[in-house]
């Protein structure tokens, strides 16, 4: 099973989602069964570390983002990943526009897994520190929901 989190530049929301989701997978005993990555629609930050405010907020919750580096969405991501999860509607539309015919991956909004249908993770980049905390709250809820969905899917493949 492979999951890709997607935001605009891959320095705030999607690396935070990657870090949080990895932790939730470890807690569920599924880390060895699920590959996780994140990327951005744009190429502005390729090779850069997550935003220092994102990293600090995550660190306060026991999540280390220091090893992550930004990358841009690649054409083969649509074949490689089972889930491509956008942080907002613009990212979702960009994914859909680039999605090749025959793609079997689930492409949707990440917050759908938190029960927040049709809701976006707000971009905290231009706001204050509280925005990063609020984003973490949303991402943690969605990560738990996604772990549950994947656990059920993996259980179904073992039968």
Backbone as JSON Lines, residues from 0, in Angstrom:
{"i":0,"aa":"X","n":[0.86,-1.18,0.0],"ca":[0.0,0.0,0.0],"c":[0.9,1.23,0.0]}
{"i":1,"aa":"X","n":[0.55,2.21,-0.82],"ca":[1.36,3.42,-0.94],"c":[0.45,4.66,-0.89]}
{"i":2,"aa":"X","n":[0.88,5.65,-0.09],"ca":[0.1,6.88,0.11],"c":[0.98,8.08,-0.19]}
{"i":3,"aa":"X","n":[0.44,9.02,-0.98],"ca":[1.14,10.26,-1.31],"c":[0.28,11.44,-0.9]}
{"i":4,"aa":"X","n":[0.86,12.34,-0.11],"ca":[0.18,13.56,0.31],"c":[0.66,14.71,-0.58]}
{"i":5,"aa":"X","n":[-0.28,15.56,-1.04],"ca":[0.03,16.58,-2.02],"c":[-0.48,17.95,-1.57]}
{"i":6,"aa":"X","n":[0.43,18.93,-1.59],"ca":[0.03,20.33,-1.38],"c":[0.72,21.17,-2.44]}
{"i":7,"aa":"X","n":[0.74,22.46,-2.27],"ca":[1.25,23.34,-3.32],"c":[2.77,23.26,-3.46]}
{"i":8,"aa":"X","n":[3.49,23.45,-2.36],"ca":[4.95,23.51,-2.45],"c":[5.7,22.42,-1.71]}
{"i":9,"aa":"X","n":[5.0,21.61,-0.92],"ca":[5.59,20.5,-0.17],"c":[6.54,20.97,0.92]}
{"i":10,"aa":"X","n":[6.19,22.08,1.59],"ca":[7.0,22.5,2.73],"c":[6.18,22.71,4.01]}
{"i":11,"aa":"X","n":[4.85,22.71,3.92],"ca":[4.03,22.91,5.12],"c":[3.08,21.74,5.35]}
{"i":12,"aa":"X","n":[2.0,21.71,4.59],"ca":[0.93,20.75,4.87],"c":[1.27,19.32,4.52]}
{"i":13,"aa":"X","n":[1.76,19.07,3.31],"ca":[1.98,17.67,2.92],"c":[3.12,17.0,3.69]}
{"i":14,"aa":"X","n":[4.25,17.68,3.99],"ca":[5.24,17.0,4.82],"c":[4.74,16.77,6.25]}
{"i":15,"aa":"X","n":[3.91,17.69,6.74],"ca":[3.32,17.49,8.06],"c":[2.43,16.25,8.03]}
{"i":16,"aa":"X","n":[1.62,16.13,6.98],"ca":[0.76,14.95,6.84],"c":[1.59,13.68,6.76]}
{"i":17,"aa":"X","n":[2.69,13.72,6.02],"ca":[3.57,12.56,5.92],"c":[4.1,12.15,7.29]}
{"i":18,"aa":"X","n":[4.61,13.12,8.04],"ca":[5.15,12.83,9.36],"c":[4.11,12.31,10.33]}
{"i":19,"aa":"X","n":[2.96,12.94,10.37],"ca":[1.88,12.52,11.27],"c":[1.39,11.13,10.89]}
{"i":20,"aa":"X","n":[1.2,10.9,9.59],"ca":[0.69,9.61,9.14],"c":[1.68,8.48,9.44]}
{"i":21,"aa":"X","n":[2.97,8.74,9.28],"ca":[3.98,7.73,9.64],"c":[3.86,7.34,11.11]}
{"i":22,"aa":"X","n":[3.68,8.34,11.97],"ca":[3.54,8.07,13.4],"c":[2.28,7.25,13.69]}
{"i":23,"aa":"X","n":[1.18,7.62,13.06],"ca":[-0.07,6.87,13.26],"c":[0.06,5.43,12.74]}
{"i":24,"aa":"X","n":[0.78,5.23,11.65],"ca":[1.0,3.87,11.14],"c":[1.83,3.05,12.14]}
{"i":25,"aa":"X","n":[2.84,3.67,12.72],"ca":[3.65,2.99,13.73],"c":[2.78,2.58,14.92]}
{"i":26,"aa":"X","n":[1.97,3.49,15.38],"ca":[1.08,3.2,16.53],"c":[0.13,2.06,16.23]}
{"i":27,"aa":"X","n":[-0.28,1.94,14.96],"ca":[-1.22,0.89,14.55],"c":[-0.51,-0.41,14.15]}
{"i":28,"aa":"X","n":[0.82,-0.4,14.18],"ca":[1.57,-1.58,13.79],"c":[1.55,-1.84,12.29]}
{"i":29,"aa":"X","n":[1.35,-0.81,11.49],"ca":[1.25,-0.96,10.04],"c":[2.38,-0.29,9.26]}
{"i":30,"aa":"X","n":[3.35,0.27,9.96],"ca":[4.4,1.02,9.28],"c":[5.14,0.18,8.25]}
{"i":31,"aa":"X","n":[5.29,-1.09,8.51],"ca":[6.02,-1.97,7.59],"c":[5.21,-2.34,6.35]}
{"i":32,"aa":"X","n":[3.92,-2.02,6.35],"ca":[3.05,-2.41,5.24],"c":[2.61,-1.26,4.35]}
{"i":33,"aa":"X","n":[2.97,-0.03,4.72],"ca":[2.5,1.14,3.99],"c":[3.68,2.07,3.7]}
{"i":34,"aa":"X","n":[3.87,2.4,2.43],"ca":[4.88,3.37,2.01],"c":[4.22,4.74,1.99]}
{"i":35,"aa":"X","n":[4.94,5.74,2.48],"ca":[4.38,7.1,2.6],"c":[5.35,8.11,2.0]}
{"i":36,"aa":"X","n":[4.81,9.08,1.29],"ca":[5.62,10.14,0.72],"c":[4.75,11.39,0.62]}
{"i":37,"aa":"X","n":[5.38,12.52,0.28],"ca":[4.65,13.76,0.05],"c":[5.32,14.51,-1.09]}
{"i":38,"aa":"X","n":[4.56,15.39,-1.7],"ca":[5.1,16.18,-2.81],"c":[4.29,17.46,-2.96]}
{"i":39,"aa":"X","n":[4.78,18.31,-3.84],"ca":[4.08,19.54,-4.15],"c":[3.69,19.59,-5.62]}
{"i":40,"aa":"X","n":[2.68,20.36,-5.92],"ca":[2.28,20.58,-7.3],"c":[3.36,21.39,-8.02]}
{"i":41,"aa":"X","n":[3.88,22.41,-7.34],"ca":[4.89,23.28,-7.93],"c":[6.31,22.85,-7.59]}
{"i":42,"aa":"X","n":[7.28,23.48,-8.25],"ca":[8.68,23.11,-8.07],"c":[9.5,24.15,-7.29]}
{"i":43,"aa":"X","n":[8.85,25.13,-6.69],"ca":[9.54,26.24,-6.03],"c":[10.47,25.8,-4.91]}
{"i":44,"aa":"X","n":[10.14,24.74,-4.21],"ca":[10.88,24.37,-3.0],"c":[11.6,23.03,-3.11]}
{"i":45,"aa":"X","n":[11.72,22.48,-4.31],"ca":[12.33,21.16,-4.48],"c":[13.69,21.1,-3.77]}
{"i":46,"aa":"X","n":[13.86,20.07,-2.96],"ca":[15.1,19.85,-2.22],"c":[15.17,20.55,-0.88]}
{"i":47,"aa":"X","n":[14.2,21.4,-0.57],"ca":[14.23,22.15,0.69],"c":[13.57,21.37,1.82]}
{"i":48,"aa":"X","n":[13.98,21.69,3.04],"ca":[13.37,21.13,4.24],"c":[12.0,21.73,4.46]}
{"i":49,"aa":"X","n":[11.17,21.07,5.27],"ca":[9.88,21.68,5.61],"c":[10.05,23.06,6.26]}
{"i":50,"aa":"X","n":[9.06,23.88,6.11],"ca":[9.03,25.2,6.73],"c":[9.36,25.05,8.22]}
{"i":51,"aa":"X","n":[10.19,25.95,8.74],"ca":[10.63,25.85,10.14],"c":[9.46,25.9,11.12]}
{"i":52,"aa":"X","n":[8.41,26.62,10.77],"ca":[7.25,26.69,11.67],"c":[6.48,25.37,11.66]}
{"i":53,"aa":"X","n":[6.39,24.72,10.51],"ca":[5.75,23.4,10.44],"c":[6.56,22.39,11.25]}
{"i":54,"aa":"X","n":[7.87,22.42,11.06],"ca":[8.75,21.49,11.76],"c":[8.68,21.69,13.28]}
{"i":55,"aa":"X","n":[8.63,22.95,13.72],"ca":[8.57,23.24,15.15],"c":[7.24,22.77,15.76]}
{"i":56,"aa":"X","n":[6.15,23.05,15.06],"ca":[4.84,22.62,15.56],"c":[4.78,21.09,15.64]}
{"i":57,"aa":"X","n":[5.29,20.42,14.62],"ca":[5.3,18.95,14.62],"c":[6.2,18.42,15.75]}
{"i":58,"aa":"X","n":[7.36,19.02,15.91],"ca":[8.3,18.58,16.96],"c":[7.66,18.67,18.35]}
{"i":59,"aa":"X","n":[6.86,19.71,18.58],"ca":[6.19,19.86,19.88],"c":[5.22,18.7,20.14]}
{"i":60,"aa":"X","n":[4.82,18.01,19.07],"ca":[3.91,16.86,19.21],"c":[4.65,15.53,19.01]}
{"i":61,"aa":"X","n":[5.97,15.59,19.04],"ca":[6.76,14.37,18.94],"c":[6.96,13.84,17.53]}
{"i":62,"aa":"X","n":[6.81,14.71,16.53],"ca":[6.94,14.29,15.14],"c":[8.15,15.0,14.53]}
{"i":63,"aa":"X","n":[9.06,14.21,13.98],"ca":[10.29,14.74,13.4],"c":[10.17,14.82,11.88]}
{"i":64,"aa":"X","n":[10.25,16.03,11.35],"ca":[10.17,16.25,9.91],"c":[11.54,16.57,9.31]}
{"i":65,"aa":"X","n":[12.6,16.51,10.11],"ca":[13.91,17.01,9.7],"c":[14.52,16.28,8.51]}
{"i":66,"aa":"X","n":[14.17,15.04,8.29],"ca":[14.75,14.27,7.18],"c":[13.99,14.47,5.86]}
{"i":67,"aa":"X","n":[12.84,15.09,5.91],"ca":[12.02,15.24,4.7],"c":[12.54,16.37,3.82]}
{"i":68,"aa":"X","n":[12.43,16.17,2.51],"ca":[12.82,17.18,1.53],"c":[11.72,17.29,0.49]}
{"i":69,"aa":"X","n":[11.47,18.52,0.06],"ca":[10.4,18.77,-0.89],"c":[10.74,18.18,-2.26]}
{"i":70,"aa":"X","n":[9.7,17.68,-2.9],"ca":[9.81,17.22,-4.29],"c":[8.53,17.59,-5.01]}
{"i":71,"aa":"X","n":[8.59,17.56,-6.32],"ca":[7.43,17.89,-7.13],"c":[6.73,16.61,-7.58]}
{"i":72,"aa":"X","n":[5.43,16.71,-7.75],"ca":[4.63,15.61,-8.28],"c":[5.23,15.13,-9.6]}
{"i":73,"aa":"X","n":[5.34,13.82,-9.76],"ca":[5.88,13.22,-10.99],"c":[4.8,12.41,-11.68]}
{"i":74,"aa":"X","n":[4.92,12.26,-12.97],"ca":[3.92,11.52,-13.74],"c":[3.75,10.1,-13.24]}
{"i":75,"aa":"X","n":[4.84,9.44,-12.85],"ca":[4.73,8.05,-12.4],"c":[4.1,7.9,-11.02]}
{"i":76,"aa":"X","n":[3.9,9.01,-10.3],"ca":[3.22,8.93,-9.0],"c":[1.81,8.38,-9.14]}
{"i":77,"aa":"X","n":[1.18,8.63,-10.26],"ca":[-0.19,8.15,-10.46],"c":[-0.26,6.63,-10.6]}
{"i":78,"aa":"X","n":[0.84,6.03,-11.02],"ca":[0.89,4.57,-11.12],"c":[1.46,3.95,-9.86]}
{"i":79,"aa":"X","n":[2.35,4.66,-9.21],"ca":[3.08,4.13,-8.06],"c":[2.26,4.11,-6.77]}
{"i":80,"aa":"X","n":[1.37,5.08,-6.59],"ca":[0.65,5.22,-5.32],"c":[-0.8,4.76,-5.43]}
{"i":81,"aa":"X","n":[-1.3,4.2,-4.33],"ca":[-2.69,3.76,-4.24],"c":[-3.61,4.92,-3.85]}
{"i":82,"aa":"X","n":[-3.07,5.86,-3.08],"ca":[-3.81,7.05,-2.64],"c":[-2.97,8.28,-2.96]}
{"i":83,"aa":"X","n":[-3.57,9.25,-3.63],"ca":[-2.98,10.57,-3.82],"c":[-3.96,11.53,-3.16]}
{"i":84,"aa":"X","n":[-3.54,12.1,-2.03],"ca":[-4.45,12.88,-1.2],"c":[-4.04,14.34,-1.15]}
{"i":85,"aa":"X","n":[-4.92,15.18,-1.67],"ca":[-4.68,16.61,-1.76],"c":[-5.08,17.31,-0.47]}
{"i":86,"aa":"X","n":[-4.36,18.39,-0.19],"ca":[-4.65,19.18,1.01],"c":[-5.77,20.18,0.78]}
{"i":87,"aa":"X","n":[-5.99,20.59,-0.49],"ca":[-7.07,21.55,-0.75],"c":[-7.64,21.32,-2.15]}
{"i":88,"aa":"X","n":[-8.66,22.06,-2.46],"ca":[-9.37,21.89,-3.75],"c":[-8.51,22.24,-4.96]}
{"i":89,"aa":"X","n":[-7.67,23.26,-4.85],"ca":[-6.79,23.61,-5.96],"c":[-5.82,22.47,-6.26]}
{"i":90,"aa":"X","n":[-5.25,21.89,-5.2],"ca":[-4.34,20.76,-5.38],"c":[-5.08,19.56,-5.96]}
{"i":91,"aa":"X","n":[-6.3,19.36,-5.52],"ca":[-7.1,18.25,-6.04],"c":[-7.37,18.43,-7.53]}
{"i":92,"aa":"X","n":[-7.72,19.64,-7.93],"ca":[-7.96,19.9,-9.35],"c":[-6.69,19.71,-10.17]}
{"i":93,"aa":"X","n":[-5.56,20.12,-9.62],"ca":[-4.28,19.92,-10.33],"c":[-3.98,18.43,-10.49]}
{"i":94,"aa":"X","n":[-4.25,17.65,-9.45],"ca":[-4.07,16.2,-9.54],"c":[-4.97,15.61,-10.62]}
{"i":95,"aa":"X","n":[-6.22,16.0,-10.6],"ca":[-7.17,15.47,-11.59],"c":[-6.77,15.86,-13.01]}
{"i":96,"aa":"X","n":[-6.26,17.07,-13.18],"ca":[-5.86,17.54,-14.51],"c":[-4.65,16.76,-15.04]}
{"i":97,"aa":"X","n":[-3.78,16.32,-14.14],"ca":[-2.58,15.6,-14.54],"c":[-2.76,14.08,-14.55]}
{"i":98,"aa":"X","n":[-3.87,13.62,-14.03],"ca":[-4.1,12.19,-13.89],"c":[-4.24,11.52,-15.27]}
{"i":99,"aa":"X","n":[-3.43,10.52,-15.53],"ca":[-3.52,9.84,-16.83],"c":[-4.74,8.91,-16.9]}
{"i":100,"aa":"X","n":[-5.18,8.65,-18.11],"ca":[-6.27,7.68,-18.31],"c":[-5.85,6.33,-17.75]}
{"i":101,"aa":"X","n":[-6.79,5.64,-17.16],"ca":[-6.52,4.32,-16.62],"c":[-5.93,4.31,-15.23]}
{"i":102,"aa":"X","n":[-5.76,5.45,-14.63],"ca":[-5.22,5.53,-13.26],"c":[-6.21,4.87,-12.31]}
{"i":103,"aa":"X","n":[-5.72,3.99,-11.47],"ca":[-6.58,3.27,-10.54],"c":[-6.45,3.79,-9.1]}
{"i":104,"aa":"X","n":[-5.61,4.77,-8.9],"ca":[-5.4,5.31,-7.56],"c":[-6.63,6.07,-7.07]}
{"i":105,"aa":"X","n":[-6.78,6.1,-5.75],"ca":[-7.8,6.95,-5.12],"c":[-7.24,8.36,-5.09]}
{"i":106,"aa":"X","n":[-7.91,9.29,-5.73],"ca":[-7.5,10.69,-5.72],"c":[-8.61,11.47,-5.04]}
{"i":107,"aa":"X","n":[-8.26,12.13,-3.94],"ca":[-9.28,12.86,-3.19],"c":[-8.67,13.83,-2.19]}
{"i":108,"aa":"X","n":[-9.53,14.4,-1.37],"ca":[-9.1,15.31,-0.32],"c":[-8.74,14.52,0.94]}
{"i":109,"aa":"X","n":[-7.63,14.86,1.55],"ca":[-7.17,14.18,2.74],"c":[-8.19,14.28,3.88]}
{"i":110,"aa":"X","n":[-8.81,15.44,4.05],"ca":[-9.73,15.61,5.17],"c":[-11.01,14.78,5.05]}
{"i":111,"aa":"X","n":[-11.26,14.2,3.89],"ca":[-12.4,13.28,3.77],"c":[-12.27,12.14,4.78]}
{"i":112,"aa":"X","n":[-11.03,11.78,5.13],"ca":[-10.8,10.68,6.08],"c":[-11.0,11.11,7.53]}
{"i":113,"aa":"X","n":[-11.25,12.38,7.74],"ca":[-11.56,12.89,9.08],"c":[-13.04,13.15,9.23]}
{"i":114,"aa":"X","n":[-13.81,12.79,8.21],"ca":[-15.24,13.05,8.25],"c":[-15.59,14.48,7.9]}
{"i":115,"aa":"X","n":[-14.62,15.22,7.34],"ca":[-14.84,16.6,6.91],"c":[-14.98,16.63,5.4]}
{"i":116,"aa":"X","n":[-16.04,16.06,4.91],"ca":[-16.24,15.93,3.48],"c":[-16.16,17.29,2.79]}
{"i":117,"aa":"X","n":[-15.43,17.32,1.68],"ca":[-15.29,18.5,0.84],"c":[-14.61,19.66,1.56]}
{"i":118,"aa":"X","n":[-13.79,19.36,2.56],"ca":[-13.11,20.4,3.32],"c":[-11.62,20.35,3.07]}
{"i":119,"aa":"X","n":[-10.97,21.48,3.08],"ca":[-9.55,21.6,2.8],"c":[-8.74,21.87,4.06]}
{"i":120,"aa":"X","n":[-7.48,21.44,4.04],"ca":[-6.51,21.82,5.06],"c":[-6.02,23.21,4.66]}
{"i":121,"aa":"X","n":[-6.25,24.22,5.49],"ca":[-5.85,25.57,5.11],"c":[-4.33,25.7,5.06]}
{"i":122,"aa":"X","n":[-3.84,26.54,4.15],"ca":[-2.41,26.77,4.02],"c":[-1.98,27.74,5.12]}
{"i":123,"aa":"X","n":[-1.12,27.32,6.05],"ca":[-0.72,28.2,7.16],"c":[0.45,29.12,6.82]}
{"i":124,"aa":"X","n":[0.99,29.04,5.62],"ca":[2.24,29.71,5.28],"c":[2.25,31.2,5.59]}
{"i":125,"aa":"X","n":[1.18,31.9,5.26],"ca":[1.17,33.35,5.43],"c":[0.54,33.81,6.75]}
{"i":126,"aa":"X","n":[0.19,32.87,7.62],"ca":[-0.41,33.22,8.89],"c":[0.56,33.1,10.05]}
{"i":127,"aa":"X","n":[0.02,33.12,11.24],"ca":[0.84,33.02,12.44],"c":[1.02,31.57,12.89]}
{"i":128,"aa":"X","n":[1.68,31.42,14.03],"ca":[1.99,30.09,14.56],"c":[0.74,29.25,14.85]}
{"i":129,"aa":"X","n":[-0.34,29.88,15.25],"ca":[-1.57,29.13,15.57],"c":[-2.09,28.38,14.35]}
{"i":130,"aa":"X","n":[-1.88,28.93,13.16],"ca":[-2.31,28.26,11.95],"c":[-1.65,26.9,11.78]}
{"i":131,"aa":"X","n":[-0.4,26.78,12.17],"ca":[0.32,25.51,12.08],"c":[-0.22,24.5,13.09]}
{"i":132,"aa":"X","n":[-0.61,24.99,14.24],"ca":[-1.22,24.12,15.26],"c":[-2.59,23.63,14.78]}
{"i":133,"aa":"X","n":[-3.37,24.54,14.21],"ca":[-4.69,24.16,13.69],"c":[-4.58,23.13,12.58]}
{"i":134,"aa":"X","n":[-3.6,23.32,11.69],"ca":[-3.35,22.36,10.61],"c":[-3.01,20.99,11.19]}
{"i":135,"aa":"X","n":[-2.17,20.97,12.21],"ca":[-1.82,19.69,12.85],"c":[-3.04,19.0,13.43]}
{"i":136,"aa":"X","n":[-3.94,19.75,14.05],"ca":[-5.17,19.15,14.6],"c":[-5.96,18.46,13.5]}
{"i":137,"aa":"X","n":[-6.14,19.14,12.38],"ca":[-6.89,18.57,11.25],"c":[-6.18,17.35,10.68]}
{"i":138,"aa":"X","n":[-4.88,17.47,10.5],"ca":[-4.1,16.38,9.91],"c":[-4.1,15.15,10.82]}
{"i":139,"aa":"X","n":[-3.99,15.35,12.11],"ca":[-4.01,14.21,13.04],"c":[-5.34,13.46,12.94]}
{"i":140,"aa":"X","n":[-6.44,14.17,12.87],"ca":[-7.75,13.53,12.76],"c":[-7.86,12.75,11.45]}
{"i":141,"aa":"X","n":[-7.43,13.36,10.36],"ca":[-7.5,12.68,9.06],"c":[-6.56,11.48,9.01]}
{"i":142,"aa":"X","n":[-5.39,11.6,9.61],"ca":[-4.42,10.5,9.61],"c":[-4.99,9.28,10.34]}
{"i":143,"aa":"X","n":[-5.65,9.51,11.45],"ca":[-6.28,8.39,12.18],"c":[-7.36,7.73,11.33]}
{"i":144,"aa":"X","n":[-8.17,8.53,10.65],"ca":[-9.2,7.98,9.77],"c":[-8.62,7.21,8.61]}
{"i":145,"aa":"X","n":[-7.54,7.72,8.04],"ca":[-6.9,7.03,6.92],"c":[-6.27,5.72,7.37]}
{"i":146,"aa":"X","n":[-5.66,5.71,8.53],"ca":[-5.09,4.45,9.06],"c":[-6.2,3.42,9.22]}
{"i":147,"aa":"X","n":[-7.34,3.83,9.73],"ca":[-8.47,2.9,9.88],"c":[-8.92,2.36,8.53]}
{"i":148,"aa":"X","n":[-9.04,3.23,7.54],"ca":[-9.47,2.8,6.2],"c":[-8.46,1.84,5.58]}
{"i":149,"aa":"X","n":[-7.2,2.14,5.72],"ca":[-6.17,1.26,5.15],"c":[-6.1,-0.06,5.9]}
{"i":150,"aa":"X","n":[-6.24,-0.02,7.22],"ca":[-6.25,-1.26,7.99],"c":[-7.36,-2.19,7.52]}
{"i":151,"aa":"X","n":[-8.54,-1.63,7.28],"ca":[-9.66,-2.43,6.77],"c":[-9.35,-2.97,5.37]}
{"i":152,"aa":"X","n":[-8.77,-2.16,4.55],"ca":[-8.43,-2.58,3.19],"c":[-7.37,-3.69,3.21]}
{"i":153,"aa":"X","n":[-6.36,-3.53,4.06],"ca":[-5.32,-4.55,4.17],"c":[-5.88,-5.85,4.75]}
{"i":154,"aa":"X","n":[-6.78,-5.71,5.7],"ca":[-7.43,-6.9,6.3],"c":[-8.2,-7.65,5.23]}
{"i":155,"aa":"X","n":[-8.86,-6.92,4.34],"ca":[-9.64,-7.52,3.28],"c":[-8.78,-8.29,2.28]}
{"i":156,"aa":"X","n":[-7.53,-7.85,2.1],"ca":[-6.63,-8.54,1.17],"c":[-6.06,-9.81,1.76]}
{"i":157,"aa":"X","n":[-6.16,-9.97,3.07],"ca":[-5.6,-11.15,3.74],"c":[-6.61,-12.3,3.79]}
{"i":158,"aa":"X","n":[-7.84,-12.01,3.49],"ca":[-8.87,-13.05,3.59],"c":[-8.88,-13.95,2.4]}
